[in-house]
């Protein structure tokens, strides 16, 4: 298995977990871009949003539920947060296993759009 996130999910690489359930794991990013920077990752290996299929679309529901839970657990649900998923190398995706960055804990005023 050469997917770094599959190895984290399998427990082969340690991570600072925020939550884990049957479908999803969430852990702190090793290079945080904000005081709170958590990655929400489905346990099923899907490369990116673009690689989602009829079979894997249902993962989006537990992913979104986990994002909300992560926001509450890390104390940013009220102050606000941003969710980013880089899709493809051209967008800066460096780990080809679908994941959502949850960023908060500081003013995220600088908006891309
Ligand atoms: P991407 O660049 O694909 O959008 O996001 C990948 C993220 O994974 C990066 O922010 C990077 O810091 C994080 N990352 C890469 N390897 C590891 C690791 O081994 N552990 C953790 N916790 N985060 C990682
Ligand atoms: Zn994977």
mmCIF file with all atom_site columns, C-alpha atoms and ligand atoms in Angstrom:
data_model
loop_
_atom_site.group_PDB
_atom_site.id
_atom_site.type_symbol
_atom_site.label_atom_id
_atom_site.label_alt_id
_atom_site.label_comp_id
_atom_site.label_asym_id
_atom_site.label_entity_id
_atom_site.label_seq_id
_atom_site.pdbx_PDB_ins_code
_atom_site.Cartn_x
_atom_site.Cartn_y
_atom_site.Cartn_z
_atom_site.occupancy
_atom_site.B_iso_or_equiv
_atom_site.pdbx_formal_charge
_atom_site.auth_seq_id
_atom_site.auth_comp_id
_atom_site.auth_asym_id
_atom_site.auth_atom_id
_atom_site.pdbx_PDB_model_num
ATOM   1   C  CA  . UNK A 1 1   ? 0.000   0.000  0.000   1.00 0.00 ? 1   UNK A CA  1
ATOM   2   C  CA  . UNK A 1 2   ? 1.704   3.203  -1.084  1.00 0.00 ? 2   UNK A CA  1
ATOM   3   C  CA  . UNK A 1 3   ? -1.086  5.635  -0.218  1.00 0.00 ? 3   UNK A CA  1
ATOM   4   C  CA  . UNK A 1 4   ? -0.038  7.644  2.815   1.00 0.00 ? 4   UNK A CA  1
ATOM   5   C  CA  . UNK A 1 5   ? -3.626  8.258  3.965   1.00 0.00 ? 5   UNK A CA  1
ATOM   6   C  CA  . UNK A 1 6   ? -4.537  4.560  3.583   1.00 0.00 ? 6   UNK A CA  1
ATOM   7   C  CA  . UNK A 1 7   ? -1.529  3.852  5.795   1.00 0.00 ? 7   UNK A CA  1
ATOM   8   C  CA  . UNK A 1 8   ? -2.724  6.388  8.377   1.00 0.00 ? 8   UNK A CA  1
ATOM   9   C  CA  . UNK A 1 9   ? -6.204  4.802  8.265   1.00 0.00 ? 9   UNK A CA  1
ATOM   10  C  CA  . UNK A 1 10  ? -4.635  1.353  8.760   1.00 0.00 ? 10  UNK A CA  1
ATOM   11  C  CA  . UNK A 1 11  ? -2.683  2.688  11.755  1.00 0.00 ? 11  UNK A CA  1
ATOM   12  C  CA  . UNK A 1 12  ? 0.692   2.067  10.075  1.00 0.00 ? 12  UNK A CA  1
ATOM   13  C  CA  . UNK A 1 13  ? 1.555   5.772  10.285  1.00 0.00 ? 13  UNK A CA  1
ATOM   14  C  CA  . UNK A 1 14  ? 0.642   7.629  13.493  1.00 0.00 ? 14  UNK A CA  1
ATOM   15  C  CA  . UNK A 1 15  ? -1.651  10.647 13.373  1.00 0.00 ? 15  UNK A CA  1
ATOM   16  C  CA  . UNK A 1 16  ? -3.299  12.993 15.849  1.00 0.00 ? 16  UNK A CA  1
ATOM   17  C  CA  . UNK A 1 17  ? -6.912  11.897 15.397  1.00 0.00 ? 17  UNK A CA  1
ATOM   18  C  CA  . UNK A 1 18  ? -9.834  14.197 16.078  1.00 0.00 ? 18  UNK A CA  1
ATOM   19  C  CA  . UNK A 1 19  ? -12.520 11.637 15.306  1.00 0.00 ? 19  UNK A CA  1
ATOM   20  C  CA  . UNK A 1 20  ? -12.993 8.255  13.722  1.00 0.00 ? 20  UNK A CA  1
ATOM   21  C  CA  . UNK A 1 21  ? -16.077 6.271  12.762  1.00 0.00 ? 21  UNK A CA  1
ATOM   22  C  CA  . UNK A 1 22  ? -16.932 3.482  10.334  1.00 0.00 ? 22  UNK A CA  1
ATOM   23  C  CA  . UNK A 1 23  ? -16.626 5.631  7.212   1.00 0.00 ? 23  UNK A CA  1
ATOM   24  C  CA  . UNK A 1 24  ? -14.345 8.538  8.049   1.00 0.00 ? 24  UNK A CA  1
ATOM   25  C  CA  . UNK A 1 25  ? -11.218 9.528  9.936   1.00 0.00 ? 25  UNK A CA  1
ATOM   26  C  CA  . UNK A 1 26  ? -10.193 13.097 10.801  1.00 0.00 ? 26  UNK A CA  1
ATOM   27  C  CA  . UNK A 1 27  ? -6.705  14.045 11.969  1.00 0.00 ? 27  UNK A CA  1
ATOM   28  C  CA  . UNK A 1 28  ? -4.570  17.156 12.362  1.00 0.00 ? 28  UNK A CA  1
ATOM   29  C  CA  . UNK A 1 29  ? -2.546  18.168 9.291   1.00 0.00 ? 29  UNK A CA  1
ATOM   30  C  CA  . UNK A 1 30  ? 1.184   17.664 9.860   1.00 0.00 ? 30  UNK A CA  1
ATOM   31  C  CA  . UNK A 1 31  ? 1.911   21.110 8.332   1.00 0.00 ? 31  UNK A CA  1
ATOM   32  C  CA  . UNK A 1 32  ? -0.922  23.276 9.662   1.00 0.00 ? 32  UNK A CA  1
ATOM   33  C  CA  . UNK A 1 33  ? -1.849  26.348 7.623   1.00 0.00 ? 33  UNK A CA  1
ATOM   34  C  CA  . UNK A 1 34  ? -4.037  27.701 10.443  1.00 0.00 ? 34  UNK A CA  1
ATOM   35  C  CA  . UNK A 1 35  ? -4.336  27.185 14.228  1.00 0.00 ? 35  UNK A CA  1
ATOM   36  C  CA  . UNK A 1 36  ? -6.938  24.513 13.446  1.00 0.00 ? 36  UNK A CA  1
ATOM   37  C  CA  . UNK A 1 37  ? -6.162  22.480 10.321  1.00 0.00 ? 37  UNK A CA  1
ATOM   38  C  CA  . UNK A 1 38  ? -7.807  19.073 10.231  1.00 0.00 ? 38  UNK A CA  1
ATOM   39  C  CA  . UNK A 1 39  ? -8.039  16.635 7.317   1.00 0.00 ? 39  UNK A CA  1
ATOM   40  C  CA  . UNK A 1 40  ? -11.298 14.736 6.898   1.00 0.00 ? 40  UNK A CA  1
ATOM   41  C  CA  . UNK A 1 41  ? -10.689 11.557 4.937   1.00 0.00 ? 41  UNK A CA  1
ATOM   42  C  CA  . UNK A 1 42  ? -12.966 8.695  3.849   1.00 0.00 ? 42  UNK A CA  1
ATOM   43  C  CA  . UNK A 1 43  ? -11.670 5.256  4.812   1.00 0.00 ? 43  UNK A CA  1
ATOM   44  C  CA  . UNK A 1 44  ? -12.428 4.060  1.286   1.00 0.00 ? 44  UNK A CA  1
ATOM   45  C  CA  . UNK A 1 45  ? -9.634  4.967  -1.139  1.00 0.00 ? 45  UNK A CA  1
ATOM   46  C  CA  . UNK A 1 46  ? -11.018 7.403  -3.722  1.00 0.00 ? 46  UNK A CA  1
ATOM   47  C  CA  . UNK A 1 47  ? -8.490  9.554  -5.524  1.00 0.00 ? 47  UNK A CA  1
ATOM   48  C  CA  . UNK A 1 48  ? -10.346 12.868 -5.593  1.00 0.00 ? 48  UNK A CA  1
ATOM   49  C  CA  . UNK A 1 49  ? -13.736 14.511 -6.088  1.00 0.00 ? 49  UNK A CA  1
ATOM   50  C  CA  . UNK A 1 50  ? -13.287 13.896 -9.808  1.00 0.00 ? 50  UNK A CA  1
ATOM   51  C  CA  . UNK A 1 51  ? -12.902 10.160 -9.186  1.00 0.00 ? 51  UNK A CA  1
ATOM   52  C  CA  . UNK A 1 52  ? -16.181 9.855  -7.245  1.00 0.00 ? 52  UNK A CA  1
ATOM   53  C  CA  . UNK A 1 53  ? -18.702 7.438  -8.761  1.00 0.00 ? 53  UNK A CA  1
ATOM   54  C  CA  . UNK A 1 54  ? -22.259 6.305  -8.063  1.00 0.00 ? 54  UNK A CA  1
ATOM   55  C  CA  . UNK A 1 55  ? -20.761 3.751  -5.667  1.00 0.00 ? 55  UNK A CA  1
ATOM   56  C  CA  . UNK A 1 56  ? -18.746 6.308  -3.682  1.00 0.00 ? 56  UNK A CA  1
ATOM   57  C  CA  . UNK A 1 57  ? -21.056 9.365  -3.736  1.00 0.00 ? 57  UNK A CA  1
ATOM   58  C  CA  . UNK A 1 58  ? -22.710 8.163  -0.503  1.00 0.00 ? 58  UNK A CA  1
ATOM   59  C  CA  . UNK A 1 59  ? -19.374 8.853  1.274   1.00 0.00 ? 59  UNK A CA  1
ATOM   60  C  CA  . UNK A 1 60  ? -20.075 12.574 0.955   1.00 0.00 ? 60  UNK A CA  1
ATOM   61  C  CA  . UNK A 1 61  ? -22.750 12.412 3.625   1.00 0.00 ? 61  UNK A CA  1
ATOM   62  C  CA  . UNK A 1 62  ? -20.567 11.004 6.434   1.00 0.00 ? 62  UNK A CA  1
ATOM   63  C  CA  . UNK A 1 63  ? -17.739 13.299 5.282   1.00 0.00 ? 63  UNK A CA  1
ATOM   64  C  CA  . UNK A 1 64  ? -19.971 16.356 5.696   1.00 0.00 ? 64  UNK A CA  1
ATOM   65  C  CA  . UNK A 1 65  ? -21.289 15.080 9.023   1.00 0.00 ? 65  UNK A CA  1
ATOM   66  C  CA  . UNK A 1 66  ? -17.676 14.612 10.173  1.00 0.00 ? 66  UNK A CA  1
ATOM   67  C  CA  . UNK A 1 67  ? -16.714 18.131 9.050   1.00 0.00 ? 67  UNK A CA  1
ATOM   68  C  CA  . UNK A 1 68  ? -19.471 19.564 11.272  1.00 0.00 ? 68  UNK A CA  1
ATOM   69  C  CA  . UNK A 1 69  ? -18.392 17.364 14.173  1.00 0.00 ? 69  UNK A CA  1
ATOM   70  C  CA  . UNK A 1 70  ? -14.725 18.340 13.745  1.00 0.00 ? 70  UNK A CA  1
ATOM   71  C  CA  . UNK A 1 71  ? -15.741 22.017 13.822  1.00 0.00 ? 71  UNK A CA  1
ATOM   72  C  CA  . UNK A 1 72  ? -17.546 21.509 17.137  1.00 0.00 ? 72  UNK A CA  1
ATOM   73  C  CA  . UNK A 1 73  ? -14.785 19.354 18.658  1.00 0.00 ? 73  UNK A CA  1
ATOM   74  C  CA  . UNK A 1 74  ? -12.042 21.845 17.742  1.00 0.00 ? 74  UNK A CA  1
ATOM   75  C  CA  . UNK A 1 75  ? -14.046 24.903 18.829  1.00 0.00 ? 75  UNK A CA  1
ATOM   76  C  CA  . UNK A 1 76  ? -14.410 26.626 15.447  1.00 0.00 ? 76  UNK A CA  1
ATOM   77  C  CA  . UNK A 1 77  ? -18.078 25.933 14.729  1.00 0.00 ? 77  UNK A CA  1
ATOM   78  C  CA  . UNK A 1 78  ? -19.076 29.378 16.013  1.00 0.00 ? 78  UNK A CA  1
ATOM   79  C  CA  . UNK A 1 79  ? -16.088 31.446 14.863  1.00 0.00 ? 79  UNK A CA  1
ATOM   80  C  CA  . UNK A 1 80  ? -16.240 29.980 11.352  1.00 0.00 ? 80  UNK A CA  1
ATOM   81  C  CA  . UNK A 1 81  ? -14.103 27.793 9.173   1.00 0.00 ? 81  UNK A CA  1
ATOM   82  C  CA  . UNK A 1 82  ? -13.223 27.035 5.572   1.00 0.00 ? 82  UNK A CA  1
ATOM   83  C  CA  . UNK A 1 83  ? -13.353 23.672 3.790   1.00 0.00 ? 83  UNK A CA  1
ATOM   84  C  CA  . UNK A 1 84  ? -11.019 23.021 0.856   1.00 0.00 ? 84  UNK A CA  1
ATOM   85  C  CA  . UNK A 1 85  ? -10.501 19.969 -1.331  1.00 0.00 ? 85  UNK A CA  1
ATOM   86  C  CA  . UNK A 1 86  ? -7.720  20.279 -3.889  1.00 0.00 ? 86  UNK A CA  1
ATOM   87  C  CA  . UNK A 1 87  ? -8.610  18.166 -6.914  1.00 0.00 ? 87  UNK A CA  1
ATOM   88  C  CA  . UNK A 1 88  ? -5.718  17.150 -9.138  1.00 0.00 ? 88  UNK A CA  1
ATOM   89  C  CA  . UNK A 1 89  ? -2.052  18.085 -9.320  1.00 0.00 ? 89  UNK A CA  1
ATOM   90  C  CA  . UNK A 1 90  ? -2.826  21.361 -11.092 1.00 0.00 ? 90  UNK A CA  1
ATOM   91  C  CA  . UNK A 1 91  ? -4.806  22.453 -8.032  1.00 0.00 ? 91  UNK A CA  1
ATOM   92  C  CA  . UNK A 1 92  ? -2.010  21.444 -5.676  1.00 0.00 ? 92  UNK A CA  1
ATOM   93  C  CA  . UNK A 1 93  ? -3.338  18.045 -4.596  1.00 0.00 ? 93  UNK A CA  1
ATOM   94  C  CA  . UNK A 1 94  ? -0.273  16.282 -3.181  1.00 0.00 ? 94  UNK A CA  1
ATOM   95  C  CA  . UNK A 1 95  ? -1.939  13.201 -1.654  1.00 0.00 ? 95  UNK A CA  1
ATOM   96  C  CA  . UNK A 1 96  ? -4.135  11.331 -4.166  1.00 0.00 ? 96  UNK A CA  1
ATOM   97  C  CA  . UNK A 1 97  ? -6.678  10.148 -1.588  1.00 0.00 ? 97  UNK A CA  1
ATOM   98  C  CA  . UNK A 1 98  ? -9.821  12.299 -1.301  1.00 0.00 ? 98  UNK A CA  1
ATOM   99  C  CA  . UNK A 1 99  ? -9.608  14.666 1.658   1.00 0.00 ? 99  UNK A CA  1
ATOM   100 C  CA  . UNK A 1 100 ? -11.128 17.894 2.912   1.00 0.00 ? 100 UNK A CA  1
ATOM   101 C  CA  . UNK A 1 101 ? -9.037  20.507 4.711   1.00 0.00 ? 101 UNK A CA  1
ATOM   102 C  CA  . UNK A 1 102 ? -10.967 22.115 7.590   1.00 0.00 ? 102 UNK A CA  1
ATOM   103 C  CA  . UNK A 1 103 ? -9.301  25.405 8.489   1.00 0.00 ? 103 UNK A CA  1
ATOM   104 C  CA  . UNK A 1 104 ? -10.101 27.822 11.289  1.00 0.00 ? 104 UNK A CA  1
ATOM   105 C  CA  . UNK A 1 105 ? -8.957  29.479 14.478  1.00 0.00 ? 105 UNK A CA  1
ATOM   106 C  CA  . UNK A 1 106 ? -7.772  32.666 12.796  1.00 0.00 ? 106 UNK A CA  1
ATOM   107 C  CA  . UNK A 1 107 ? -9.205  35.336 10.553  1.00 0.00 ? 107 UNK A CA  1
ATOM   108 C  CA  . UNK A 1 108 ? -9.539  33.685 7.139   1.00 0.00 ? 108 UNK A CA  1
ATOM   109 C  CA  . UNK A 1 109 ? -10.377 37.001 5.526   1.00 0.00 ? 109 UNK A CA  1
ATOM   110 C  CA  . UNK A 1 110 ? -8.177  36.488 2.475   1.00 0.00 ? 110 UNK A CA  1
ATOM   111 C  CA  . UNK A 1 111 ? -10.641 34.969 0.052   1.00 0.00 ? 111 UNK A CA  1
ATOM   112 C  CA  . UNK A 1 112 ? -9.828  33.354 -3.274  1.00 0.00 ? 112 UNK A CA  1
ATOM   113 C  CA  . UNK A 1 113 ? -13.365 34.024 -4.461  1.00 0.00 ? 113 UNK A CA  1
HETATM 114 P  P1  . LIG B 2 .   ? -3.153  18.329 -0.483  1.00 0.00 ? 1   LIG B P1  1
HETATM 115 O  O1  . LIG B 2 .   ? -1.851  19.013 -0.769  1.00 0.00 ? 1   LIG B O1  1
HETATM 116 O  O2  . LIG B 2 .   ? -3.222  16.983 -1.195  1.00 0.00 ? 1   LIG B O2  1
HETATM 117 O  O3  . LIG B 2 .   ? -4.366  19.156 -0.699  1.00 0.00 ? 1   LIG B O3  1
HETATM 118 O  O4  . LIG B 2 .   ? -3.167  18.021 1.071   1.00 0.00 ? 1   LIG B O4  1
HETATM 119 C  C1  . LIG B 2 .   ? -2.401  17.020 1.647   1.00 0.00 ? 1   LIG B C1  1
HETATM 120 C  C2  . LIG B 2 .   ? -2.134  17.417 3.074   1.00 0.00 ? 1   LIG B C2  1
HETATM 121 O  O5  . LIG B 2 .   ? -1.676  16.273 3.774   1.00 0.00 ? 1   LIG B O5  1
HETATM 122 C  C3  . LIG B 2 .   ? -1.044  18.492 3.231   1.00 0.00 ? 1   LIG B C3  1
HETATM 123 O  O6  . LIG B 2 .   ? -1.604  19.646 3.863   1.00 0.00 ? 1   LIG B O6  1
HETATM 124 C  C4  . LIG B 2 .   ? 0.025   17.804 4.099   1.00 0.00 ? 1   LIG B C4  1
HETATM 125 O  O7  . LIG B 2 .   ? 0.580   18.670 5.050   1.00 0.00 ? 1   LIG B O7  1
HETATM 126 C  C5  . LIG B 2 .   ? -0.744  16.664 4.745   1.00 0.00 ? 1   LIG B C5  1
HETATM 127 N  N1  . LIG B 2 .   ? 0.063   15.492 5.040   1.00 0.00 ? 1   LIG B N1  1
HETATM 128 C  C6  . LIG B 2 .   ? 0.928   14.852 4.185   1.00 0.00 ? 1   LIG B C6  1
HETATM 129 N  N2  . LIG B 2 .   ? 1.475   13.788 4.791   1.00 0.00 ? 1   LIG B N2  1
HETATM 130 C  C7  . LIG B 2 .   ? 0.941   13.749 6.044   1.00 0.00 ? 1   LIG B C7  1
HETATM 131 C  C8  . LIG B 2 .   ? 1.139   12.863 7.156   1.00 0.00 ? 1   LIG B C8  1
HETATM 132 O  O8  . LIG B 2 .   ? 1.894   11.887 7.110   1.00 0.00 ? 1   LIG B O8  1
HETATM 133 N  N3  . LIG B 2 .   ? 0.426   13.129 8.277   1.00 0.00 ? 1   LIG B N3  1
HETATM 134 C  C9  . LIG B 2 .   ? -0.438  14.190 8.368   1.00 0.00 ? 1   LIG B C9  1
HETATM 135 N  N4  . LIG B 2 .   ? -1.080  14.350 9.527   1.00 0.00 ? 1   LIG B N4  1
HETATM 136 N  N5  . LIG B 2 .   ? -0.641  15.041 7.343   1.00 0.00 ? 1   LIG B N5  1
HETATM 137 C  C10 . LIG B 2 .   ? 0.044   14.821 6.203   1.00 0.00 ? 1   LIG B C10 1
HETATM 138 ZN ZN1 . LIG B 2 .   ? -5.611  5.866  -0.004  1.00 0.00 ? 2   LIG B ZN1 1
#
